[in-house]
PDB file of C-alpha atoms in Angstrom:
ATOM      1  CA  UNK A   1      -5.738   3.554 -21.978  1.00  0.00           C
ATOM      2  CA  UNK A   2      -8.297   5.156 -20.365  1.00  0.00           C
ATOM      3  CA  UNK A   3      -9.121   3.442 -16.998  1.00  0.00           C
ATOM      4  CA  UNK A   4     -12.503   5.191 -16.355  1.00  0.00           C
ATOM      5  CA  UNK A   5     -12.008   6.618 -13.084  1.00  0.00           C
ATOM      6  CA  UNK A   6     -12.707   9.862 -13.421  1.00  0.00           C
ATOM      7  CA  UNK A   7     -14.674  11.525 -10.437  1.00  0.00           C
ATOM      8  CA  UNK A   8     -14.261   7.933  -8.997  1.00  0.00           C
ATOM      9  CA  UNK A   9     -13.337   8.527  -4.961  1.00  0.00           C
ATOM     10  CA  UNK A  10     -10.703   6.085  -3.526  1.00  0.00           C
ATOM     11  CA  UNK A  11      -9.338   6.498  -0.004  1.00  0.00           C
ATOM     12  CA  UNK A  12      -5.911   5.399   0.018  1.00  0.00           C
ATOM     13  CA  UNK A  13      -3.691   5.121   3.502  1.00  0.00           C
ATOM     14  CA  UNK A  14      -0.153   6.381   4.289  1.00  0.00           C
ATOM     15  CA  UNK A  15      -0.022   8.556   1.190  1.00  0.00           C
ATOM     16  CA  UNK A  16       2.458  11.327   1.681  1.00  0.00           C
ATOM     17  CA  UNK A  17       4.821   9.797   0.587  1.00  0.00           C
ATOM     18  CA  UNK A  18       6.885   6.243  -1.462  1.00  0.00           C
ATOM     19  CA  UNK A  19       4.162   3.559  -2.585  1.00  0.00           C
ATOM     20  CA  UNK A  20       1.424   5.829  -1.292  1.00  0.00           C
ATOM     21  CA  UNK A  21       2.034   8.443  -2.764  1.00  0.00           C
ATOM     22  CA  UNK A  22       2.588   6.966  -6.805  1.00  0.00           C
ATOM     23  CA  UNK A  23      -0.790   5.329  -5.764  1.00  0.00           C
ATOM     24  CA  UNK A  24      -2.204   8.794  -5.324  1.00  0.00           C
ATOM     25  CA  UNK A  25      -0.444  10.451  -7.873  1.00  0.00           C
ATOM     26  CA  UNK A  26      -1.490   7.947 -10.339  1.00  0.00           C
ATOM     27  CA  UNK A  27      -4.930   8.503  -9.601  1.00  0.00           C
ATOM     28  CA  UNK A  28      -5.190  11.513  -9.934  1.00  0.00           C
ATOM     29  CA  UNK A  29      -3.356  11.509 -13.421  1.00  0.00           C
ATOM     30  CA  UNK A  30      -6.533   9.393 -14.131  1.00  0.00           C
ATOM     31  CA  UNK A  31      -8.931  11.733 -12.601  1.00  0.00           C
ATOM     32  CA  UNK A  32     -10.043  10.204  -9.469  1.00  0.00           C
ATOM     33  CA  UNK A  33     -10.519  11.991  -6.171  1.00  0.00           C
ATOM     34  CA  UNK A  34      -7.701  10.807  -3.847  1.00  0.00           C
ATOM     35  CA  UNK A  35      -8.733  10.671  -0.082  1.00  0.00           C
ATOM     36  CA  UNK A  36      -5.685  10.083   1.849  1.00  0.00           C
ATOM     37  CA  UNK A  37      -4.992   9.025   5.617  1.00  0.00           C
ATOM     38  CA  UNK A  38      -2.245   9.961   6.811  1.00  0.00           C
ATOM     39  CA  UNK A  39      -0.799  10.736  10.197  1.00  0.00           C
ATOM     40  CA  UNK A  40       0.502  14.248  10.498  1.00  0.00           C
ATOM     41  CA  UNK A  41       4.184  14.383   9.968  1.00  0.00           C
ATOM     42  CA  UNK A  42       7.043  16.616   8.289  1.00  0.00           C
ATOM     43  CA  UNK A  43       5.938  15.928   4.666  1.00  0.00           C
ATOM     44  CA  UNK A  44       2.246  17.096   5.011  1.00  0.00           C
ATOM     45  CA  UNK A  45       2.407  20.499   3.327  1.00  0.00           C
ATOM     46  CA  UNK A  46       5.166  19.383   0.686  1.00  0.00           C
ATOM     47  CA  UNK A  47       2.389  16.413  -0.584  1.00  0.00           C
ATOM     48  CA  UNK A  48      -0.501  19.512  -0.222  1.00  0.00           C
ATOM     49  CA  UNK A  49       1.874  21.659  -2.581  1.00  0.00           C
ATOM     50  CA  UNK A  50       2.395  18.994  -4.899  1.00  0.00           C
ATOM     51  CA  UNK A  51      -0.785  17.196  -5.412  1.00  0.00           C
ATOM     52  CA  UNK A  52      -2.095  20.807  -6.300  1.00  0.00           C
ATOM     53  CA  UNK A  53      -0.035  21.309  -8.995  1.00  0.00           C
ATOM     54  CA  UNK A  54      -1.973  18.794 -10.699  1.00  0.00           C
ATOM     55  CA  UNK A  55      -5.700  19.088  -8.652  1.00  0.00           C
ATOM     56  CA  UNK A  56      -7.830  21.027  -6.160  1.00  0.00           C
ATOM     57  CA  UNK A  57     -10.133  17.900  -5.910  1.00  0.00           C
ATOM     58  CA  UNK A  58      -8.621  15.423  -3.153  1.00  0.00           C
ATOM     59  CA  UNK A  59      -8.768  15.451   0.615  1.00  0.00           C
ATOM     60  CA  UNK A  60      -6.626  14.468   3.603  1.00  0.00           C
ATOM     61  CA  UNK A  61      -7.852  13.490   6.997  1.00  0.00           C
ATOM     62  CA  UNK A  62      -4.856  13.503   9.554  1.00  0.00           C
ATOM     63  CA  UNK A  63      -4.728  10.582  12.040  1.00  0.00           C
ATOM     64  CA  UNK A  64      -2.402   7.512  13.148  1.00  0.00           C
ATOM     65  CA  UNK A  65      -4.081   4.831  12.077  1.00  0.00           C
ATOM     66  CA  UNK A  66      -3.142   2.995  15.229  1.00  0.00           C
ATOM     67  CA  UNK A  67      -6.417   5.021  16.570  1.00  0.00           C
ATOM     68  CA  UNK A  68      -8.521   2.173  14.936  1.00  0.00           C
ATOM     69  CA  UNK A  69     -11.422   3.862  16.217  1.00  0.00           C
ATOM     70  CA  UNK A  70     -11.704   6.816  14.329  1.00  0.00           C
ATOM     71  CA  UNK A  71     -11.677   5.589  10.961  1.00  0.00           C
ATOM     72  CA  UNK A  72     -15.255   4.224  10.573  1.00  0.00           C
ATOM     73  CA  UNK A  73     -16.683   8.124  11.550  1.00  0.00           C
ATOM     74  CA  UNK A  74     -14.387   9.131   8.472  1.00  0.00           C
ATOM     75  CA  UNK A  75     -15.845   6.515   6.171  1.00  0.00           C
ATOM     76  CA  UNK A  76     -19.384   7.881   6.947  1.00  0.00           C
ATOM     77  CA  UNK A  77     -17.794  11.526   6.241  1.00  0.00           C
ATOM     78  CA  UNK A  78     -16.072  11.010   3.348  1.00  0.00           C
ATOM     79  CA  UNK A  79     -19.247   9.658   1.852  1.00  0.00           C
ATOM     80  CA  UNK A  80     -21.502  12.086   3.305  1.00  0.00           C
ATOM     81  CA  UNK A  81     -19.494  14.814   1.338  1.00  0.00           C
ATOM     82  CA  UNK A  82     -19.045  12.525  -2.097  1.00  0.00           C
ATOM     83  CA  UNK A  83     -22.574  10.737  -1.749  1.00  0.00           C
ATOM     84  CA  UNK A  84     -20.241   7.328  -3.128  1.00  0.00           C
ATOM     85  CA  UNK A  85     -16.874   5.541  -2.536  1.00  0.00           C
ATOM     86  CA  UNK A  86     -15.224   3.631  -5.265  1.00  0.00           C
ATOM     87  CA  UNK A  87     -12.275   2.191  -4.001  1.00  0.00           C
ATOM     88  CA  UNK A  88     -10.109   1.511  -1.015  1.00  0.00           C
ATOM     89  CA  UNK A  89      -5.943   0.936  -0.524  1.00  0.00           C
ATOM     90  CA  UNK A  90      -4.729  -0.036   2.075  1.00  0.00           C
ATOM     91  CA  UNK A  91      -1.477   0.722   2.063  1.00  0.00           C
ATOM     92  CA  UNK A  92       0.002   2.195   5.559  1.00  0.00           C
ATOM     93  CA  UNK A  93       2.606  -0.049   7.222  1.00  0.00           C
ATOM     94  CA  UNK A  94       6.159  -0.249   8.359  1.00  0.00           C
ATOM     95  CA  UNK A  95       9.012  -3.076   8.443  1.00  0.00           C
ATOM     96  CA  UNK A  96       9.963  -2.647  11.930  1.00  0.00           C
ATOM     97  CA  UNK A  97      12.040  -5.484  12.326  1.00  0.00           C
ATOM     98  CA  UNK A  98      10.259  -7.302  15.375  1.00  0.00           C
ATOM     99  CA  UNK A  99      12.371 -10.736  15.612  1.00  0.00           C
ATOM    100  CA  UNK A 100      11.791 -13.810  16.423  1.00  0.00           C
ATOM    101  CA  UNK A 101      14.289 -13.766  19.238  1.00  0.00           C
ATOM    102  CA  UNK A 102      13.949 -10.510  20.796  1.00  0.00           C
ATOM    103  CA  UNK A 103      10.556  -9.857  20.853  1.00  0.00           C
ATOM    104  CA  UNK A 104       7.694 -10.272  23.016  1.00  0.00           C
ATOM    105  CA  UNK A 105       4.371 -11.577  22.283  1.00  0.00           C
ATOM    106  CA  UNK A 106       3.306  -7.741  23.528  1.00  0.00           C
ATOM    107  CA  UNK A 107       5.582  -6.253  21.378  1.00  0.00           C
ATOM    108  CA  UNK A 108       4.551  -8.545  18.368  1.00  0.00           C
ATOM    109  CA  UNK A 109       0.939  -7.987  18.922  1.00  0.00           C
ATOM    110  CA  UNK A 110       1.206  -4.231  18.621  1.00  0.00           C
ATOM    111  CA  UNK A 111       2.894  -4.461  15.531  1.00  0.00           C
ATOM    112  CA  UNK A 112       0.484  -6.936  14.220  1.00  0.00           C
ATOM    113  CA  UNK A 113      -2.290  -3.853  14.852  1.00  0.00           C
ATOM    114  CA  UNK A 114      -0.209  -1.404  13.339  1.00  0.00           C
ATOM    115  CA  UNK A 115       0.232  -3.240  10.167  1.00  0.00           C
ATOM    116  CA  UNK A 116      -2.836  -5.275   9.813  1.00  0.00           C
ATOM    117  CA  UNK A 117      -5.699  -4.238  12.090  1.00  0.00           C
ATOM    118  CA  UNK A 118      -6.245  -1.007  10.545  1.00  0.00           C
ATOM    119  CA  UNK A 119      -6.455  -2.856   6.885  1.00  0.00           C
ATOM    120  CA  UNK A 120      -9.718  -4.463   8.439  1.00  0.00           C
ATOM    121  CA  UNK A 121     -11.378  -1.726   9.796  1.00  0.00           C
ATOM    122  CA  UNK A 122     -11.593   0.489   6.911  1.00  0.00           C
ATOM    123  CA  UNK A 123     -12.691  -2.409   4.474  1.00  0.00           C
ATOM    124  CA  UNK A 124     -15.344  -3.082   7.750  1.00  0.00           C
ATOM    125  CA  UNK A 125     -16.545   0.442   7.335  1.00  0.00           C
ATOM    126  CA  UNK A 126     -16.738   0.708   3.819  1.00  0.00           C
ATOM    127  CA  UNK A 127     -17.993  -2.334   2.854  1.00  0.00           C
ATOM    128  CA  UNK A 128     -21.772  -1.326   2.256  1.00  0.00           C
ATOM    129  CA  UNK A 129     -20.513   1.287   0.084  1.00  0.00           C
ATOM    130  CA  UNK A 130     -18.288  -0.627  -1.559  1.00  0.00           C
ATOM    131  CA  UNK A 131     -21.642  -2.745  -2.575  1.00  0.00           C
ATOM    132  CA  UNK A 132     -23.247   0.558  -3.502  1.00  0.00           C
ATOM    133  CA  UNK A 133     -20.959   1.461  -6.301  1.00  0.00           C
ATOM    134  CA  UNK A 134     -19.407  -1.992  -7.206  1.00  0.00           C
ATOM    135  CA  UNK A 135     -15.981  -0.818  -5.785  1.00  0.00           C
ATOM    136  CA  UNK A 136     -12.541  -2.251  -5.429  1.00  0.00           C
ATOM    137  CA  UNK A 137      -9.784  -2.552  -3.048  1.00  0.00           C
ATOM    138  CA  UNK A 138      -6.286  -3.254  -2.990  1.00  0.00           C
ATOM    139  CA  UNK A 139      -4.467  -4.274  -0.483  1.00  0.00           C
ATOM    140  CA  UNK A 140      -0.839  -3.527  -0.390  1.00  0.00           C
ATOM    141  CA  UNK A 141       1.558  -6.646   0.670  1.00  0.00           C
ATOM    142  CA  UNK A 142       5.313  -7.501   1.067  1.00  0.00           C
ATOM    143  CA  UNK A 143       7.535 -10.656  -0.286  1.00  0.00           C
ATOM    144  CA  UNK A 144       8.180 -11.164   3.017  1.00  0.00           C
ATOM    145  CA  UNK A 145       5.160 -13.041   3.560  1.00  0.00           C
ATOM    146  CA  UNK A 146       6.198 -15.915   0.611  1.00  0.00           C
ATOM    147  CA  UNK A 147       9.932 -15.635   0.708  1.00  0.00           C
ATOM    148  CA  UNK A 148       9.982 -14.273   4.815  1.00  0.00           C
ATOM    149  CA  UNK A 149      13.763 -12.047   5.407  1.00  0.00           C
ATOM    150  CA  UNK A 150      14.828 -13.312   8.450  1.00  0.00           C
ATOM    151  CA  UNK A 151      14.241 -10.850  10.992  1.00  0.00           C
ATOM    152  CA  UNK A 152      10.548  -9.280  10.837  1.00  0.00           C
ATOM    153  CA  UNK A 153       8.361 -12.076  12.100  1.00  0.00           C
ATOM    154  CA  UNK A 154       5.805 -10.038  13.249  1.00  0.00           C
ATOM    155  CA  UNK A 155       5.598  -7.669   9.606  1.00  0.00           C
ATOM    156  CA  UNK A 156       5.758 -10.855   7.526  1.00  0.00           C
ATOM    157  CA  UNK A 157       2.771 -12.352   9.652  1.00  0.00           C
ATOM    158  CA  UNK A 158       0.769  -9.196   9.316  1.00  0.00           C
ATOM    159  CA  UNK A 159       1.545  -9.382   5.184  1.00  0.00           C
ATOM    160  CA  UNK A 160       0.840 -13.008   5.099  1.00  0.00           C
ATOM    161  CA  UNK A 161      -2.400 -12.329   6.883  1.00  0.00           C
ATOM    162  CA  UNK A 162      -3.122  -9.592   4.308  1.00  0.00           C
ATOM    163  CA  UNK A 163      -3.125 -11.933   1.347  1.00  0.00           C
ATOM    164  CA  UNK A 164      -5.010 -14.262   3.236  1.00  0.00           C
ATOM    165  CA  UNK A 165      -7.847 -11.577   3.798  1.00  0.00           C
ATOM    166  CA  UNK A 166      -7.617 -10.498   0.326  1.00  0.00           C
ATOM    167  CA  UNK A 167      -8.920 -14.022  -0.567  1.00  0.00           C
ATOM    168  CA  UNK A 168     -10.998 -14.490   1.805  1.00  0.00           C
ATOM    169  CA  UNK A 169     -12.403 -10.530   1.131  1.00  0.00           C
ATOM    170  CA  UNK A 170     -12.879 -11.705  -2.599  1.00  0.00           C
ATOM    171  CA  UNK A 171     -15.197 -14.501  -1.982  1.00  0.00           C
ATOM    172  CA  UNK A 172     -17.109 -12.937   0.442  1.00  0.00           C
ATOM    173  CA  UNK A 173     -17.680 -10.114  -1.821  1.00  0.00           C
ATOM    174  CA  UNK A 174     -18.387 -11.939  -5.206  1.00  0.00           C
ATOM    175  CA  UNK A 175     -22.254 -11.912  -5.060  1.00  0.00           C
ATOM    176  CA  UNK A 176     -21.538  -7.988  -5.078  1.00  0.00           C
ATOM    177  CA  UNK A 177     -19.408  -7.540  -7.603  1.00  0.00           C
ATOM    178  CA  UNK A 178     -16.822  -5.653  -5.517  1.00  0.00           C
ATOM    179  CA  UNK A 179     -12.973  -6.926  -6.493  1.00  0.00           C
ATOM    180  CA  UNK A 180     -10.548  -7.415  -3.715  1.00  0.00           C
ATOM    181  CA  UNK A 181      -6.942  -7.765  -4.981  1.00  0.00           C
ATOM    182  CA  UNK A 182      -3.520  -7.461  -3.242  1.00  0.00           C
ATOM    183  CA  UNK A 183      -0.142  -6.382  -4.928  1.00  0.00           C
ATOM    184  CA  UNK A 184       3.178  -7.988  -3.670  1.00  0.00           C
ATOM    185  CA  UNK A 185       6.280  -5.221  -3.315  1.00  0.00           C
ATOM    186  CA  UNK A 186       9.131  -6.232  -3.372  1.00  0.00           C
ATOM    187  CA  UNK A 187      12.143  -4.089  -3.638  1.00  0.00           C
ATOM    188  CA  UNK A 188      10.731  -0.726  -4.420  1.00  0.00           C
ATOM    189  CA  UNK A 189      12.479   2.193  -4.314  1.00  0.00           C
ATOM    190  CA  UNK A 190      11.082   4.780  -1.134  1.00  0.00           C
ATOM    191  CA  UNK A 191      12.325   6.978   1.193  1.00  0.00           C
ATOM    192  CA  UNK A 192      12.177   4.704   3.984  1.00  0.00           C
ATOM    193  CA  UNK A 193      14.511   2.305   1.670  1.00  0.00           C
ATOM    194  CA  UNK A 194      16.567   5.176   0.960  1.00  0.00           C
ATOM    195  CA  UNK A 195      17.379   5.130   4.183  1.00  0.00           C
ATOM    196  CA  UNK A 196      17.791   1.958   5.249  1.00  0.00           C
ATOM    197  CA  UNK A 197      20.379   1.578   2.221  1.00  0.00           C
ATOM    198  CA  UNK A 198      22.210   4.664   4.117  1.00  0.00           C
ATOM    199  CA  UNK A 199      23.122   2.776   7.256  1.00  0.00           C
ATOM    200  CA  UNK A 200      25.567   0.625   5.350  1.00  0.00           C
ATOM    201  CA  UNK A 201      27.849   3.463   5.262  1.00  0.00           C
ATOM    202  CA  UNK A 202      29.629   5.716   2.771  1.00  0.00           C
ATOM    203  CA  UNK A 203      28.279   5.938  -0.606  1.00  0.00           C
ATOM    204  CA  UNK A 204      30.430   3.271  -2.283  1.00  0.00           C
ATOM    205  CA  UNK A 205      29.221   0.499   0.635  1.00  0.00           C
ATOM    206  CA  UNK A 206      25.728   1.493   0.075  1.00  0.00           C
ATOM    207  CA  UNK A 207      26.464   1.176  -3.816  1.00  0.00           C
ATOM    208  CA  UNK A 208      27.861  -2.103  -3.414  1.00  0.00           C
ATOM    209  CA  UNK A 209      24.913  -3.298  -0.965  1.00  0.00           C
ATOM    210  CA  UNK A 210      22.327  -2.266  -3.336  1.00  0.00           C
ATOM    211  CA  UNK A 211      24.142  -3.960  -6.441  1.00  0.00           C
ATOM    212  CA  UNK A 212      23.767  -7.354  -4.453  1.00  0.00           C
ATOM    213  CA  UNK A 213      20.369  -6.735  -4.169  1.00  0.00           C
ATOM    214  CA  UNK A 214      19.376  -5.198  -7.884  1.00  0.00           C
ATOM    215  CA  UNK A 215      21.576  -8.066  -9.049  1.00  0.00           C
ATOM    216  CA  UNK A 216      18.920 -10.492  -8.333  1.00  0.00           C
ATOM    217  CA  UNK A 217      16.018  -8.555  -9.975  1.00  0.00           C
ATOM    218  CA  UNK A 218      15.808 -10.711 -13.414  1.00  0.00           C
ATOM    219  CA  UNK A 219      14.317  -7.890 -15.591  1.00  0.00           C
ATOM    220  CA  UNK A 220      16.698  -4.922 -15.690  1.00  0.00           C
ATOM    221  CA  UNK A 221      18.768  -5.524 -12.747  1.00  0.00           C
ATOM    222  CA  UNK A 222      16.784  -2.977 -11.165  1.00  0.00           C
ATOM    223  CA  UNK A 223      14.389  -1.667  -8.048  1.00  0.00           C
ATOM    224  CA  UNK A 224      10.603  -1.567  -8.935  1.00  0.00           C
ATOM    225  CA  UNK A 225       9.571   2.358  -8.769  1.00  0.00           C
ATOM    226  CA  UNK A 226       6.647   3.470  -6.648  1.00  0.00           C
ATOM    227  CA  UNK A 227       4.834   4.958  -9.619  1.00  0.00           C
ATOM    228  CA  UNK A 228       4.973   1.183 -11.227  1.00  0.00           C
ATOM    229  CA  UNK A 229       2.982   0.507  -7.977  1.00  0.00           C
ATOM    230  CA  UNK A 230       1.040   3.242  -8.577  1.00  0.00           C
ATOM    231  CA  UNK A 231       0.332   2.314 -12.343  1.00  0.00           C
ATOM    232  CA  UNK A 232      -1.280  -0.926 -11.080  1.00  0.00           C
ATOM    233  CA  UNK A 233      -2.695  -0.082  -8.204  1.00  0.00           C
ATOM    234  CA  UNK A 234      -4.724   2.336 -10.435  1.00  0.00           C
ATOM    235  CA  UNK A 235      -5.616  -0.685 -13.181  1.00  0.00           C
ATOM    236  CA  UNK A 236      -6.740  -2.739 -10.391  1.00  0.00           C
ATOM    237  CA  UNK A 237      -9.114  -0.300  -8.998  1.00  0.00           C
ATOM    238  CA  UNK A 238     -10.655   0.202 -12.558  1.00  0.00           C
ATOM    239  CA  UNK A 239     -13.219  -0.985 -14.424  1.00  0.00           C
ATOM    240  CA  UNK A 240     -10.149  -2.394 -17.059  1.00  0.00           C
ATOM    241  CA  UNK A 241      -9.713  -5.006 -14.450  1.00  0.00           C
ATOM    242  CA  UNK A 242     -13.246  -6.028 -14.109  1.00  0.00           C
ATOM    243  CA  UNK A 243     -13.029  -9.992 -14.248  1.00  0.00           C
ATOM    244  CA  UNK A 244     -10.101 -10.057 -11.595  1.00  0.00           C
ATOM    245  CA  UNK A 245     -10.365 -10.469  -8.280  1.00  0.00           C
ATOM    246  CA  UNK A 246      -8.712 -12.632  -5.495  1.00  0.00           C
ATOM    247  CA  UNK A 247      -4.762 -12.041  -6.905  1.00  0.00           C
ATOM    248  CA  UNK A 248      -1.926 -11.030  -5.772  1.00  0.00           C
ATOM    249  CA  UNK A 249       0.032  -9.313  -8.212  1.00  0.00           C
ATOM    250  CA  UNK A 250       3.550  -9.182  -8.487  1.00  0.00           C
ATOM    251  CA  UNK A 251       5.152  -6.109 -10.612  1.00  0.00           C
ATOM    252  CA  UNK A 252       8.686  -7.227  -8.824  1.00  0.00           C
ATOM    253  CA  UNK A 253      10.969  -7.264 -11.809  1.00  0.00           C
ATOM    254  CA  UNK A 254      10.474 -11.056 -11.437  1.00  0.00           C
ATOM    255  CA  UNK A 255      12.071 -11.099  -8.195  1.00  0.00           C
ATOM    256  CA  UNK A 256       9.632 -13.837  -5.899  1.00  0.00           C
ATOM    257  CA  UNK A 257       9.070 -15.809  -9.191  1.00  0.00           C
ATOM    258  CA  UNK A 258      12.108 -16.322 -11.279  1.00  0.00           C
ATOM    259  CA  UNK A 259      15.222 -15.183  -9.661  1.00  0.00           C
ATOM    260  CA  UNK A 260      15.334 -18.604  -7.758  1.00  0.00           C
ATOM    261  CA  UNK A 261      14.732 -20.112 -10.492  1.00  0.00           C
ATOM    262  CA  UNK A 262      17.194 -18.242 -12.658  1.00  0.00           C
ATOM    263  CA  UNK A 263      19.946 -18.643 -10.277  1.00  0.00           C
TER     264      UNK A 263
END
């Protein structure tokens, strides 16, 4: 199918690498021009060398996105070189286990900006473009805002918070015609998971621990993969997808909705 978004420009955050990057990748299989943000870290030249083996036509502006400041005078360059943006994902964040118990309201407040208040700022600076071409975004979520994990109060707030913006986005912008939609991971394969499955030891205990957890994944006993993310991040953000806004979509194996129900 094609999903018409050739020469379409989409900025997408934290894209180096997992989710991110099968976002990118995808688009660009598609023909879109990928602008990440991204801070600078060990895999910047490996995701230069391989998003050129497939285009020349993307661009990466290096900065933590914790420096909420700085994005809106990218915005205004990234459309001063394009002349239009088409899409937004928002997409950088980080599980960093902040607990209930053991963390301060300081402590929870800075994670809350570094996994939600950067979300807001870039829709806040793109938004008149966004009206300009009839856009899209997509925010990226976590189960742990409907099912919550136990220990990452302050990550599952800033998720929950980002469904509740991507409703409250979709209203808003409904007399425009621009489409706000979230997606819901849940267990996706990534580096980051990668290793988080290594701390449970040797590679038979980190078997075994990710057999409990595939086990309860109703449709192939399997993780999601990060270019299934990509796939509909990239259907959301086209014109295919043009009568659906306000949803959070769940391409979880089944995972939130029926292993509960299953089991």
């Amino acid at each position: 199918m094609d999903l018409h978004l050739q020469g379409k420009v989409v900025i997408v955050t934290g894209g180096f690498k997992g989710i991110g990057k099968g976002i990118v990748m995808e688009l660009v299989r598609e023909g879109a021009i990928p602008v990440i943000l991204n801070r600078d870290d060990d895999k910047t030249e490996e995701f230069r060398q391989e998003v050129e083996q497939l285009t020349k036509d993307y661009a990466i502006y290096l900065l933590d996105l914790n420096d909420t400041d700085k994005i809106a005078p990218i915005v205004e360059d990234v459309h001063a070189k394009y002349g239009h943006i088409d899409g937004i994902v928002n997409n950088a964040g980080r599980n960093d286990n902040k607990d209930l118990e053991t963390t301060s309201w300081r402590d929870f407040e800075e994670s809350i900006h570094g996994n939600l208040t950067h979300y807001y700022e870039l829709v806040h600076a793109a938004v008149g473009y966004l009206k300009e071409s009839k856009g899209a975004v997509v925010n990226i979520s976590s189960k742990t805002a409907l099912t919550g994990q136990g220990k990452t109060s302050a990550y599952a707030a800033a998720k929950g918070a980002i469904l509740g913006l991507t409703r409250e986005w979709a209203a808003a912008l409904a007399p425009d015609e621009v489409r706000v939609n979230a997606i819901v991971v849940a267990e996706c394969w990534t580096p980051l998971y990668a290793n988080w499955i290594k701390t449970f030891g040797d590679e038979e205990a980190q078997q075994a621990r990710l057999r409990v957890i595939t086990d309860k994944i109703p449709l192939g006993h399997r993780m999601t993969t990060a270019e299934e993310i990509g796939a509909t991040a990239a259907f959301l953000l086209s014109d295919r997808s043009s009568h659906t806004t306000g949803q959070w979509v769940f391409p979880d194996g089944g995972y939130v909705h029926l292993d509960r129900a299953l089991s």
